N, CA, C, O and CB atoms as a CASP TS submission, in Angstrom:
PFRMAT TS
TARGET T0000
AUTHOR 0000-0000-0000
METHOD Language model
MODEL 1
PARENT N/A
ATOM      1  N   UNK     1      11.698  -0.644  10.811  1.00  0.00           N
ATOM      2  CA  UNK     1      10.369  -0.803  10.246  1.00  0.00           C
ATOM      3  C   UNK     1       9.560   0.451  10.534  1.00  0.00           C
ATOM      4  O   UNK     1       9.557   0.967  11.652  1.00  0.00           O
ATOM      5  CB  UNK     1       9.666  -2.061  10.814  1.00  0.00           C
ATOM      6  N   UNK     2       8.883   0.925   9.517  1.00  0.00           N
ATOM      7  CA  UNK     2       8.032   2.103   9.618  1.00  0.00           C
ATOM      8  C   UNK     2       6.599   1.698   9.334  1.00  0.00           C
ATOM      9  O   UNK     2       6.355   0.788   8.542  1.00  0.00           O
ATOM     10  CB  UNK     2       8.496   3.216   8.645  1.00  0.00           C
ATOM     11  N   UNK     3       5.648   2.367   9.974  1.00  0.00           N
ATOM     12  CA  UNK     3       4.231   2.138   9.702  1.00  0.00           C
ATOM     13  C   UNK     3       3.701   3.341   8.945  1.00  0.00           C
ATOM     14  O   UNK     3       3.807   4.476   9.409  1.00  0.00           O
ATOM     15  CB  UNK     3       3.421   1.898  11.020  1.00  0.00           C
ATOM     16  N   UNK     4       3.131   3.086   7.776  1.00  0.00           N
ATOM     17  CA  UNK     4       2.576   4.131   6.921  1.00  0.00           C
ATOM     18  C   UNK     4       1.071   3.955   6.877  1.00  0.00           C
ATOM     19  O   UNK     4       0.590   2.846   6.646  1.00  0.00           O
ATOM     20  CB  UNK     4       3.189   4.084   5.484  1.00  0.00           C
ATOM     21  N   UNK     5       0.325   5.011   7.091  1.00  0.00           N
ATOM     22  CA  UNK     5      -1.137   4.940   7.045  1.00  0.00           C
ATOM     23  C   UNK     5      -1.615   5.384   5.666  1.00  0.00           C
ATOM     24  O   UNK     5      -1.138   6.375   5.113  1.00  0.00           O
ATOM     25  CB  UNK     5      -1.777   5.823   8.163  1.00  0.00           C
ATOM     26  N   UNK     6      -2.581   4.618   5.120  1.00  0.00           N
ATOM     27  CA  UNK     6      -3.055   4.886   3.763  1.00  0.00           C
ATOM     28  C   UNK     6      -4.550   4.601   3.699  1.00  0.00           C
ATOM     29  O   UNK     6      -4.987   3.500   4.035  1.00  0.00           O
ATOM     30  CB  UNK     6      -2.281   4.029   2.715  1.00  0.00           C
ATOM     31  N   UNK     7      -5.322   5.569   3.278  1.00  0.00           N
ATOM     32  CA  UNK     7      -6.775   5.393   3.160  1.00  0.00           C
ATOM     33  C   UNK     7      -7.136   4.916   1.762  1.00  0.00           C
ATOM     34  O   UNK     7      -6.497   5.295   0.781  1.00  0.00           O
ATOM     35  CB  UNK     7      -7.517   6.711   3.482  1.00  0.00           C
ATOM     36  N   UNK     8      -8.170   4.077   1.679  1.00  0.00           N
ATOM     37  CA  UNK     8      -8.616   3.497   0.406  1.00  0.00           C
ATOM     38  C   UNK     8     -10.118   3.595   0.262  1.00  0.00           C
ATOM     39  O   UNK     8     -10.857   3.654   1.244  1.00  0.00           O
ATOM     40  CB  UNK     8      -8.180   2.039   0.294  1.00  0.00           C
ATOM     41  N   UNK     9     -10.547   3.612  -0.980  1.00  0.00           N
ATOM     42  CA  UNK     9     -11.967   3.471  -1.275  1.00  0.00           C
ATOM     43  C   UNK     9     -12.335   1.995  -1.122  1.00  0.00           C
ATOM     44  O   UNK     9     -11.448   1.141  -1.148  1.00  0.00           O
ATOM     45  CB  UNK     9     -12.309   4.000  -2.715  1.00  0.00           C
ATOM     46  N   UNK    10     -13.627   1.675  -0.962  1.00  0.00           N
ATOM     47  CA  UNK    10     -14.036   0.289  -0.696  1.00  0.00           C
ATOM     48  C   UNK    10     -13.582  -0.739  -1.737  1.00  0.00           C
ATOM     49  O   UNK    10     -13.107  -1.809  -1.355  1.00  0.00           O
ATOM     50  CB  UNK    10     -15.513   0.235  -0.595  1.00  0.00           C
ATOM     51  N   UNK    11     -13.712  -0.455  -3.035  1.00  0.00           N
ATOM     52  CA  UNK    11     -13.380  -1.466  -4.046  1.00  0.00           C
ATOM     53  C   UNK    11     -11.907  -1.886  -4.020  1.00  0.00           C
ATOM     54  O   UNK    11     -11.638  -3.084  -3.934  1.00  0.00           O
ATOM     55  CB  UNK    11     -13.726  -0.940  -5.422  1.00  0.00           C
ATOM     56  N   UNK    12     -10.942  -0.968  -4.088  1.00  0.00           N
ATOM     57  CA  UNK    12      -9.540  -1.405  -4.026  1.00  0.00           C
ATOM     58  C   UNK    12      -9.203  -2.106  -2.710  1.00  0.00           C
ATOM     59  O   UNK    12      -8.421  -3.056  -2.701  1.00  0.00           O
ATOM     60  CB  UNK    12      -8.616  -0.211  -4.216  1.00  0.00           C
ATOM     61  N   UNK    13      -9.778  -1.652  -1.607  1.00  0.00           N
ATOM     62  CA  UNK    13      -9.538  -2.282  -0.310  1.00  0.00           C
ATOM     63  C   UNK    13      -9.956  -3.748  -0.352  1.00  0.00           C
ATOM     64  O   UNK    13      -9.193  -4.621   0.062  1.00  0.00           O
ATOM     65  CB  UNK    13     -10.300  -1.538   0.808  1.00  0.00           C
ATOM     66  N   UNK    14     -11.156  -4.024  -0.846  1.00  0.00           N
ATOM     67  CA  UNK    14     -11.663  -5.399  -0.905  1.00  0.00           C
ATOM     68  C   UNK    14     -10.837  -6.253  -1.863  1.00  0.00           C
ATOM     69  O   UNK    14     -10.627  -7.437  -1.601  1.00  0.00           O
ATOM     70  CB  UNK    14     -13.137  -5.407  -1.334  1.00  0.00           C
ATOM     71  N   UNK    15     -10.366  -5.678  -2.963  1.00  0.00           N
ATOM     72  CA  UNK    15      -9.523  -6.423  -3.909  1.00  0.00           C
ATOM     73  C   UNK    15      -8.186  -6.798  -3.280  1.00  0.00           C
ATOM     74  O   UNK    15      -7.674  -7.889  -3.531  1.00  0.00           O
ATOM     75  CB  UNK    15      -9.287  -5.598  -5.181  1.00  0.00           C
ATOM     76  N   UNK    16      -7.620  -5.923  -2.477  1.00  0.00           N
ATOM     77  CA  UNK    16      -6.383  -6.232  -1.755  1.00  0.00           C
ATOM     78  C   UNK    16      -6.654  -7.342  -0.748  1.00  0.00           C
ATOM     79  O   UNK    16      -5.887  -8.300  -0.655  1.00  0.00           O
ATOM     80  CB  UNK    16      -5.820  -4.968  -1.041  1.00  0.00           C
ATOM     81  N   UNK    17      -7.728  -7.216  -0.006  1.00  0.00           N
ATOM     82  CA  UNK    17      -8.090  -8.193   1.027  1.00  0.00           C
ATOM     83  C   UNK    17      -8.269  -9.595   0.437  1.00  0.00           C
ATOM     84  O   UNK    17      -7.866 -10.582   1.050  1.00  0.00           O
ATOM     85  CB  UNK    17      -9.378  -7.758   1.738  1.00  0.00           C
ATOM     86  N   UNK    18      -8.878  -9.683  -0.761  1.00  0.00           N
ATOM     87  CA  UNK    18      -9.105 -10.978  -1.420  1.00  0.00           C
ATOM     88  C   UNK    18      -7.852 -11.497  -2.139  1.00  0.00           C
ATOM     89  O   UNK    18      -7.854 -12.622  -2.639  1.00  0.00           O
ATOM     90  CB  UNK    18     -10.255 -10.857  -2.420  1.00  0.00           C
ATOM     91  N   UNK    19      -6.795 -10.700  -2.197  1.00  0.00           N
ATOM     92  CA  UNK    19      -5.571 -11.113  -2.870  1.00  0.00           C
ATOM     93  C   UNK    19      -5.584 -10.874  -4.366  1.00  0.00           C
ATOM     94  O   UNK    19      -4.701 -11.360  -5.073  1.00  0.00           O
ATOM     95  CB  UNK    19      -5.322 -12.548  -2.610  1.00  0.00           C
ATOM     96  N   UNK    20      -6.561 -10.140  -4.860  1.00  0.00           N
ATOM     97  CA  UNK    20      -6.670  -9.855  -6.290  1.00  0.00           C
ATOM     98  C   UNK    20      -5.790  -8.681  -6.711  1.00  0.00           C
ATOM     99  O   UNK    20      -5.404  -8.592  -7.877  1.00  0.00           O
ATOM    100  CB  UNK    20      -8.117  -9.569  -6.654  1.00  0.00           C
ATOM    101  N   UNK    21      -5.471  -7.791  -5.798  1.00  0.00           N
ATOM    102  CA  UNK    21      -4.638  -6.614  -6.093  1.00  0.00           C
ATOM    103  C   UNK    21      -3.351  -6.751  -5.294  1.00  0.00           C
ATOM    104  O   UNK    21      -3.366  -6.712  -4.064  1.00  0.00           O
ATOM    105  CB  UNK    21      -5.385  -5.263  -5.742  1.00  0.00           C
ATOM    106  N   UNK    22      -2.232  -6.912  -6.004  1.00  0.00           N
ATOM    107  CA  UNK    22      -0.954  -7.129  -5.334  1.00  0.00           C
ATOM    108  C   UNK    22       0.090  -6.087  -5.694  1.00  0.00           C
ATOM    109  O   UNK    22       1.158  -6.034  -5.084  1.00  0.00           O
ATOM    110  CB  UNK    22      -0.432  -8.492  -5.667  1.00  0.00           C
ATOM    111  N   UNK    23      -0.215  -5.259  -6.683  1.00  0.00           N
ATOM    112  CA  UNK    23       0.730  -4.234  -7.132  1.00  0.00           C
ATOM    113  C   UNK    23       0.088  -2.862  -7.000  1.00  0.00           C
ATOM    114  O   UNK    23      -1.073  -2.665  -7.357  1.00  0.00           O
ATOM    115  CB  UNK    23       1.175  -4.489  -8.598  1.00  0.00           C
ATOM    116  N   UNK    24       0.859  -1.926  -6.485  1.00  0.00           N
ATOM    117  CA  UNK    24       0.389  -0.552  -6.332  1.00  0.00           C
ATOM    118  C   UNK    24       1.353   0.358  -7.085  1.00  0.00           C
ATOM    119  O   UNK    24       2.564   0.280  -6.882  1.00  0.00           O
ATOM    120  CB  UNK    24       0.284  -0.144  -4.817  1.00  0.00           C
ATOM    121  N   UNK    25       0.837   1.200  -7.934  1.00  0.00           N
ATOM    122  CA  UNK    25       1.668   2.153  -8.667  1.00  0.00           C
ATOM    123  C   UNK    25       1.401   3.536  -8.092  1.00  0.00           C
ATOM    124  O   UNK    25       0.260   3.995  -8.047  1.00  0.00           O
ATOM    125  CB  UNK    25       1.373   2.112 -10.213  1.00  0.00           C
ATOM    126  N   UNK    26       2.457   4.185  -7.657  1.00  0.00           N
ATOM    127  CA  UNK    26       2.343   5.504  -7.035  1.00  0.00           C
ATOM    128  C   UNK    26       3.435   6.423  -7.552  1.00  0.00           C
ATOM    129  O   UNK    26       4.498   5.968  -7.974  1.00  0.00           O
ATOM    130  CB  UNK    26       2.417   5.394  -5.501  1.00  0.00           C
ATOM    131  N   UNK    27       3.165   7.707  -7.514  1.00  0.00           N
ATOM    132  CA  UNK    27       4.179   8.707  -7.797  1.00  0.00           C
ATOM    133  C   UNK    27       5.281   8.564  -6.747  1.00  0.00           C
ATOM    134  O   UNK    27       4.991   8.437  -5.558  1.00  0.00           O
ATOM    135  CB  UNK    27       3.572  10.153  -7.799  1.00  0.00           C
ATOM    136  N   UNK    28       6.534   8.586  -7.179  1.00  0.00           N
ATOM    137  CA  UNK    28       7.660   8.407  -6.259  1.00  0.00           C
ATOM    138  C   UNK    28       8.014   9.749  -5.625  1.00  0.00           C
ATOM    139  O   UNK    28       9.097  10.296  -5.836  1.00  0.00           O
ATOM    140  CB  UNK    28       8.893   7.805  -6.998  1.00  0.00           C
ATOM    141  N   UNK    29       7.068  10.260  -4.842  1.00  0.00           N
ATOM    142  CA  UNK    29       7.244  11.563  -4.202  1.00  0.00           C
ATOM    143  C   UNK    29       8.059  11.416  -2.913  1.00  0.00           C
ATOM    144  O   UNK    29       8.517  10.324  -2.577  1.00  0.00           O
ATOM    145  CB  UNK    29       5.870  12.212  -3.902  1.00  0.00           C
ATOM    146  N   UNK    30       8.228  12.517  -2.207  1.00  0.00           N
ATOM    147  CA  UNK    30       9.051  12.532  -0.991  1.00  0.00           C
ATOM    148  C   UNK    30       8.565  11.521   0.047  1.00  0.00           C
ATOM    149  O   UNK    30       9.376  10.842   0.677  1.00  0.00           O
ATOM    150  CB  UNK    30       9.056  13.929  -0.382  1.00  0.00           C
ATOM    151  N   UNK    31       7.258  11.419   0.227  1.00  0.00           N
ATOM    152  CA  UNK    31       6.691  10.484   1.207  1.00  0.00           C
ATOM    153  C   UNK    31       7.047   9.036   0.861  1.00  0.00           C
ATOM    154  O   UNK    31       7.427   8.265   1.742  1.00  0.00           O
ATOM    155  CB  UNK    31       5.160  10.646   1.278  1.00  0.00           C
ATOM    156  N   UNK    32       6.928   8.670  -0.401  1.00  0.00           N
ATOM    157  CA  UNK    32       7.158   7.285  -0.803  1.00  0.00           C
ATOM    158  C   UNK    32       8.637   6.952  -0.955  1.00  0.00           C
ATOM    159  O   UNK    32       9.002   5.776  -0.956  1.00  0.00           O
ATOM    160  CB  UNK    32       6.443   7.005  -2.098  1.00  0.00           C
ATOM    161  N   UNK    33       9.487   7.951  -1.082  1.00  0.00           N
ATOM    162  CA  UNK    33      10.923   7.697  -1.137  1.00  0.00           C
ATOM    163  C   UNK    33      11.438   7.171   0.195  1.00  0.00           C
ATOM    164  O   UNK    33      12.514   6.577   0.245  1.00  0.00           O
ATOM    165  CB  UNK    33      11.675   8.967  -1.524  1.00  0.00           C
ATOM    166  N   UNK    34      10.697   7.377   1.265  1.00  0.00           N
ATOM    167  CA  UNK    34      11.091   6.914   2.596  1.00  0.00           C
ATOM    168  C   UNK    34      10.663   5.474   2.871  1.00  0.00           C
ATOM    169  O   UNK    34      11.101   4.882   3.858  1.00  0.00           O
ATOM    170  CB  UNK    34      10.502   7.824   3.649  1.00  0.00           C
ATOM    171  N   UNK    35       9.817   4.901   2.016  1.00  0.00           N
ATOM    172  CA  UNK    35       9.307   3.548   2.226  1.00  0.00           C
ATOM    173  C   UNK    35      10.397   2.528   1.921  1.00  0.00           C
ATOM    174  O   UNK    35      11.101   2.633   0.917  1.00  0.00           O
ATOM    175  CB  UNK    35       8.063   3.288   1.348  1.00  0.00           C
ATOM    176  N   UNK    36      10.527   1.538   2.804  1.00  0.00           N
ATOM    177  CA  UNK    36      11.530   0.483   2.656  1.00  0.00           C
ATOM    178  C   UNK    36      10.857  -0.885   2.728  1.00  0.00           C
ATOM    179  O   UNK    36       9.763  -1.021   3.276  1.00  0.00           O
ATOM    180  CB  UNK    36      12.627   0.607   3.746  1.00  0.00           C
ATOM    181  N   UNK    37      11.520  -1.892   2.172  1.00  0.00           N
ATOM    182  CA  UNK    37      11.027  -3.263   2.263  1.00  0.00           C
ATOM    183  C   UNK    37      10.933  -3.639   3.738  1.00  0.00           C
ATOM    184  O   UNK    37      11.847  -3.365   4.517  1.00  0.00           O
ATOM    185  CB  UNK    37      11.956  -4.257   1.484  1.00  0.00           C
ATOM    186  N   UNK    38       9.825  -4.268   4.115  1.00  0.00           N
ATOM    187  CA  UNK    38       9.576  -4.643   5.502  1.00  0.00           C
ATOM    188  C   UNK    38       8.699  -3.648   6.239  1.00  0.00           C
ATOM    189  O   UNK    38       8.183  -3.955   7.314  1.00  0.00           O
ATOM    190  CB  UNK    38      10.874  -4.791   6.228  1.00  0.00           C
ATOM    191  N   UNK    39       8.521  -2.451   5.671  1.00  0.00           N
ATOM    192  CA  UNK    39       7.614  -1.477   6.277  1.00  0.00           C
ATOM    193  C   UNK    39       6.187  -2.008   6.222  1.00  0.00           C
ATOM    194  O   UNK    39       5.856  -2.830   5.367  1.00  0.00           O
ATOM    195  CB  UNK    39       7.713  -0.102   5.560  1.00  0.00           C
ATOM    196  N   UNK    40       5.360  -1.546   7.119  1.00  0.00           N
ATOM    197  CA  UNK    40       3.960  -1.947   7.160  1.00  0.00           C
ATOM    198  C   UNK    40       3.105  -0.784   6.689  1.00  0.00           C
ATOM    199  O   UNK    40       3.219   0.335   7.191  1.00  0.00           O
ATOM    200  CB  UNK    40       3.545  -2.399   8.587  1.00  0.00           C
ATOM    201  N   UNK    41       2.250  -1.064   5.720  1.00  0.00           N
ATOM    202  CA  UNK    41       1.298  -0.068   5.244  1.00  0.00           C
ATOM    203  C   UNK    41      -0.047  -0.419   5.852  1.00  0.00           C
ATOM    204  O   UNK    41      -0.640  -1.443   5.510  1.00  0.00           O
ATOM    205  CB  UNK    41       1.229  -0.023   3.668  1.00  0.00           C
ATOM    206  N   UNK    42      -0.530   0.424   6.751  1.00  0.00           N
ATOM    207  CA  UNK    42      -1.842   0.219   7.363  1.00  0.00           C
ATOM    208  C   UNK    42      -2.877   0.851   6.445  1.00  0.00           C
ATOM    209  O   UNK    42      -2.993   2.074   6.370  1.00  0.00           O
ATOM    210  CB  UNK    42      -1.913   0.832   8.814  1.00  0.00           C
ATOM    211  N   UNK    43      -3.620   0.013   5.754  1.00  0.00           N
ATOM    212  CA  UNK    43      -4.620   0.473   4.805  1.00  0.00           C
ATOM    213  C   UNK    43      -5.967   0.534   5.496  1.00  0.00           C
ATOM    214  O   UNK    43      -6.363  -0.413   6.176  1.00  0.00           O
ATOM    215  CB  UNK    43      -4.678  -0.446   3.565  1.00  0.00           C
ATOM    216  N   UNK    44      -6.671   1.636   5.327  1.00  0.00           N
ATOM    217  CA  UNK    44      -7.982   1.830   5.944  1.00  0.00           C
ATOM    218  C   UNK    44      -9.044   1.971   4.874  1.00  0.00           C
ATOM    219  O   UNK    44      -8.884   2.733   3.920  1.00  0.00           O
ATOM    220  CB  UNK    44      -7.981   3.063   6.862  1.00  0.00           C
ATOM    221  N   UNK    45     -10.128   1.234   5.040  1.00  0.00           N
ATOM    222  CA  UNK    45     -11.255   1.298   4.112  1.00  0.00           C
ATOM    223  C   UNK    45     -12.158   2.444   4.511  1.00  0.00           C
ATOM    224  O   UNK    45     -12.599   2.530   5.657  1.00  0.00           O
ATOM    225  CB  UNK    45     -12.041  -0.034   4.089  1.00  0.00           C
ATOM    226  N   UNK    46     -12.430   3.317   3.571  1.00  0.00           N
ATOM    227  CA  UNK    46     -13.357   4.428   3.796  1.00  0.00           C
ATOM    228  C   UNK    46     -14.777   3.977   3.493  1.00  0.00           C
ATOM    229  O   UNK    46     -14.923   3.170   2.575  1.00  0.00           O
ATOM    230  CB  UNK    46     -12.979   5.654   2.925  1.00  0.00           C
ATOM    231  N   UNK    47     -15.789   4.389   4.132  1.00  0.00           N
ATOM    232  CA  UNK    47     -15.788   5.300   5.276  1.00  0.00           C
ATOM    233  C   UNK    47     -15.741   4.580   6.619  1.00  0.00           C
ATOM    234  O   UNK    47     -15.744   5.237   7.660  1.00  0.00           O
ATOM    235  CB  UNK    47     -17.006   6.177   5.224  1.00  0.00           C
ATOM    236  N   UNK    48     -15.697   3.234   6.625  1.00  0.00           N
ATOM    237  CA  UNK    48     -15.788   2.485   7.887  1.00  0.00           C
ATOM    238  C   UNK    48     -14.499   2.482   8.700  1.00  0.00           C
ATOM    239  O   UNK    48     -14.520   2.138   9.881  1.00  0.00           O
ATOM    240  CB  UNK    48     -16.184   1.070   7.601  1.00  0.00           C
ATOM    241  N   UNK    49     -13.383   2.858   8.090  1.00  0.00           N
ATOM    242  CA  UNK    49     -12.069   2.812   8.728  1.00  0.00           C
ATOM    243  C   UNK    49     -11.675   1.405   9.158  1.00  0.00           C
ATOM    244  O   UNK    49     -11.032   1.231  10.193  1.00  0.00           O
ATOM    245  CB  UNK    49     -12.048   3.729   9.926  1.00  0.00           C
ATOM    246  N   UNK    50     -12.060   0.384   8.362  1.00  0.00           N
ATOM    247  CA  UNK    50     -11.588  -0.976   8.609  1.00  0.00           C
ATOM    248  C   UNK    50     -10.115  -1.031   8.233  1.00  0.00           C
ATOM    249  O   UNK    50      -9.707  -0.475   7.214  1.00  0.00           O
ATOM    250  CB  UNK    50     -12.422  -2.035   7.800  1.00  0.00           C
ATOM    251  N   UNK    51      -9.316  -1.705   9.061  1.00  0.00           N
ATOM    252  CA  UNK    51      -7.871  -1.732   8.871  1.00  0.00           C
ATOM    253  C   UNK    51      -7.413  -3.040   8.236  1.00  0.00           C
ATOM    254  O   UNK    51      -7.935  -4.110   8.549  1.00  0.00           O
ATOM    255  CB  UNK    51      -7.162  -1.524  10.202  1.00  0.00           C
ATOM    256  N   UNK    52      -6.431  -2.942   7.338  1.00  0.00           N
ATOM    257  CA  UNK    52      -5.802  -4.100   6.720  1.00  0.00           C
ATOM    258  C   UNK    52      -4.303  -3.819   6.646  1.00  0.00           C
ATOM    259  O   UNK    52      -3.868  -3.061   5.778  1.00  0.00           O
ATOM    260  CB  UNK    52      -6.407  -4.398   5.295  1.00  0.00           C
ATOM    261  N   UNK    53      -3.494  -4.418   7.545  1.00  0.00           N
ATOM    262  CA  UNK    53      -2.055  -4.176   7.493  1.00  0.00           C
ATOM    263  C   UNK    53      -1.406  -4.969   6.355  1.00  0.00           C
ATOM    264  O   UNK    53      -1.733  -6.136   6.136  1.00  0.00           O
ATOM    265  CB  UNK    53      -1.405  -4.545   8.836  1.00  0.00           C
ATOM    266  N   UNK    54      -0.495  -4.333   5.642  1.00  0.00           N
ATOM    267  CA  UNK    54       0.210  -4.950   4.518  1.00  0.00           C
ATOM    268  C   UNK    54       1.706  -4.759   4.746  1.00  0.00           C
ATOM    269  O   UNK    54       2.154  -3.646   5.023  1.00  0.00           O
ATOM    270  CB  UNK    54      -0.243  -4.330   3.138  1.00  0.00           C
ATOM    271  N   UNK    55       2.483  -5.840   4.631  1.00  0.00           N
ATOM    272  CA  UNK    55       3.935  -5.746   4.752  1.00  0.00           C
ATOM    273  C   UNK    55       4.520  -5.622   3.350  1.00  0.00           C
ATOM    274  O   UNK    55       4.254  -6.453   2.482  1.00  0.00           O
ATOM    275  CB  UNK    55       4.528  -6.987   5.505  1.00  0.00           C
ATOM    276  N   UNK    56       5.315  -4.584   3.138  1.00  0.00           N
ATOM    277  CA  UNK    56       5.934  -4.350   1.836  1.00  0.00           C
ATOM    278  C   UNK    56       7.029  -5.387   1.608  1.00  0.00           C
ATOM    279  O   UNK    56       7.990  -5.459   2.374  1.00  0.00           O
ATOM    280  CB  UNK    56       6.512  -2.907   1.743  1.00  0.00           C
ATOM    281  N   UNK    57       6.881  -6.196   0.546  1.00  0.00           N
ATOM    282  CA  UNK    57       7.833  -7.261   0.250  1.00  0.00           C
ATOM    283  C   UNK    57       8.784  -6.917  -0.887  1.00  0.00           C
ATOM    284  O   UNK    57       9.897  -7.440  -0.946  1.00  0.00           O
ATOM    285  CB  UNK    57       7.095  -8.518  -0.086  1.00  0.00           C
ATOM    286  N   UNK    58       8.358  -6.047  -1.782  1.00  0.00           N
ATOM    287  CA  UNK    58       9.186  -5.707  -2.934  1.00  0.00           C
ATOM    288  C   UNK    58       8.919  -4.266  -3.334  1.00  0.00           C
ATOM    289  O   UNK    58       7.790  -3.785  -3.236  1.00  0.00           O
ATOM    290  CB  UNK    58       8.911  -6.666  -4.120  1.00  0.00           C
ATOM    291  N   UNK    59       9.950  -3.588  -3.781  1.00  0.00           N
ATOM    292  CA  UNK    59       9.831  -2.197  -4.199  1.00  0.00           C
ATOM    293  C   UNK    59      10.511  -2.057  -5.558  1.00  0.00           C
ATOM    294  O   UNK    59      11.731  -2.182  -5.665  1.00  0.00           O
ATOM    295  CB  UNK    59      10.464  -1.223  -3.142  1.00  0.00           C
ATOM    296  N   UNK    60       9.721  -1.798  -6.585  1.00  0.00           N
ATOM    297  CA  UNK    60      10.267  -1.625  -7.929  1.00  0.00           C
ATOM    298  C   UNK    60      10.671  -0.172  -8.122  1.00  0.00           C
ATOM    299  O   UNK    60       9.913   0.736  -7.779  1.00  0.00           O
ATOM    300  CB  UNK    60       9.240  -2.058  -9.009  1.00  0.00           C
ATOM    301  N   UNK    61      11.845   0.051  -8.660  1.00  0.00           N
ATOM    302  CA  UNK    61      12.326   1.415  -8.837  1.00  0.00           C
ATOM    303  C   UNK    61      11.786   2.070 -10.092  1.00  0.00           C
ATOM    304  O   UNK    61      11.699   3.296 -10.163  1.00  0.00           O
ATOM    305  CB  UNK    61      13.823   1.428  -8.871  1.00  0.00           C
ATOM    306  N   UNK    62      11.421   1.271 -11.086  1.00  0.00           N
ATOM    307  CA  UNK    62      10.971   1.840 -12.351  1.00  0.00           C
ATOM    308  C   UNK    62      10.020   0.882 -13.054  1.00  0.00           C
ATOM    309  O   UNK    62      10.026  -0.321 -12.794  1.00  0.00           O
ATOM    310  CB  UNK    62      12.169   2.166 -13.256  1.00  0.00           C
ATOM    311  N   UNK    63       9.217   1.422 -13.934  1.00  0.00           N
ATOM    312  CA  UNK    63       8.331   0.601 -14.753  1.00  0.00           C
ATOM    313  C   UNK    63       8.889   0.476 -16.170  1.00  0.00           C
ATOM    314  O   UNK    63       8.239  -0.100 -17.042  1.00  0.00           O
ATOM    315  CB  UNK    63       6.907   1.200 -14.783  1.00  0.00           C
ATOM    316  N   UNK    64      10.087   1.009 -16.405  1.00  0.00           N
ATOM    317  CA  UNK    64      10.701   0.978 -17.733  1.00  0.00           C
ATOM    318  C   UNK    64      11.118  -0.445 -18.099  1.00  0.00           C
ATOM    319  O   UNK    64      11.411  -1.263 -17.226  1.00  0.00           O
ATOM    320  CB  UNK    64      11.919   1.921 -17.789  1.00  0.00           C
ATOM    321  N   UNK    65      11.139  -0.726 -19.401  1.00  0.00           N
ATOM    322  CA  UNK    65      11.556  -2.063 -19.873  1.00  0.00           C
ATOM    323  C   UNK    65      13.051  -2.219 -19.817  1.00  0.00           C
ATOM    324  O   UNK    65      13.575  -3.273 -20.175  1.00  0.00           O
ATOM    325  CB  UNK    65      11.073  -2.312 -21.298  1.00  0.00           C
TER
END
């Protein structure tokens, strides 16, 4: 298990906290290629640095049909 730190603006942070945002789309760069199911993403709300830990449950390889 790896812990990844990720900063967020207030609106997306609150949407994740309320359960309204469950999918994140990111460029599959070198940093994200290391992410595995079960890793914890520590999300921080800017500017207060409030923490919200998220456990990665699923990793989609592509958005293609």
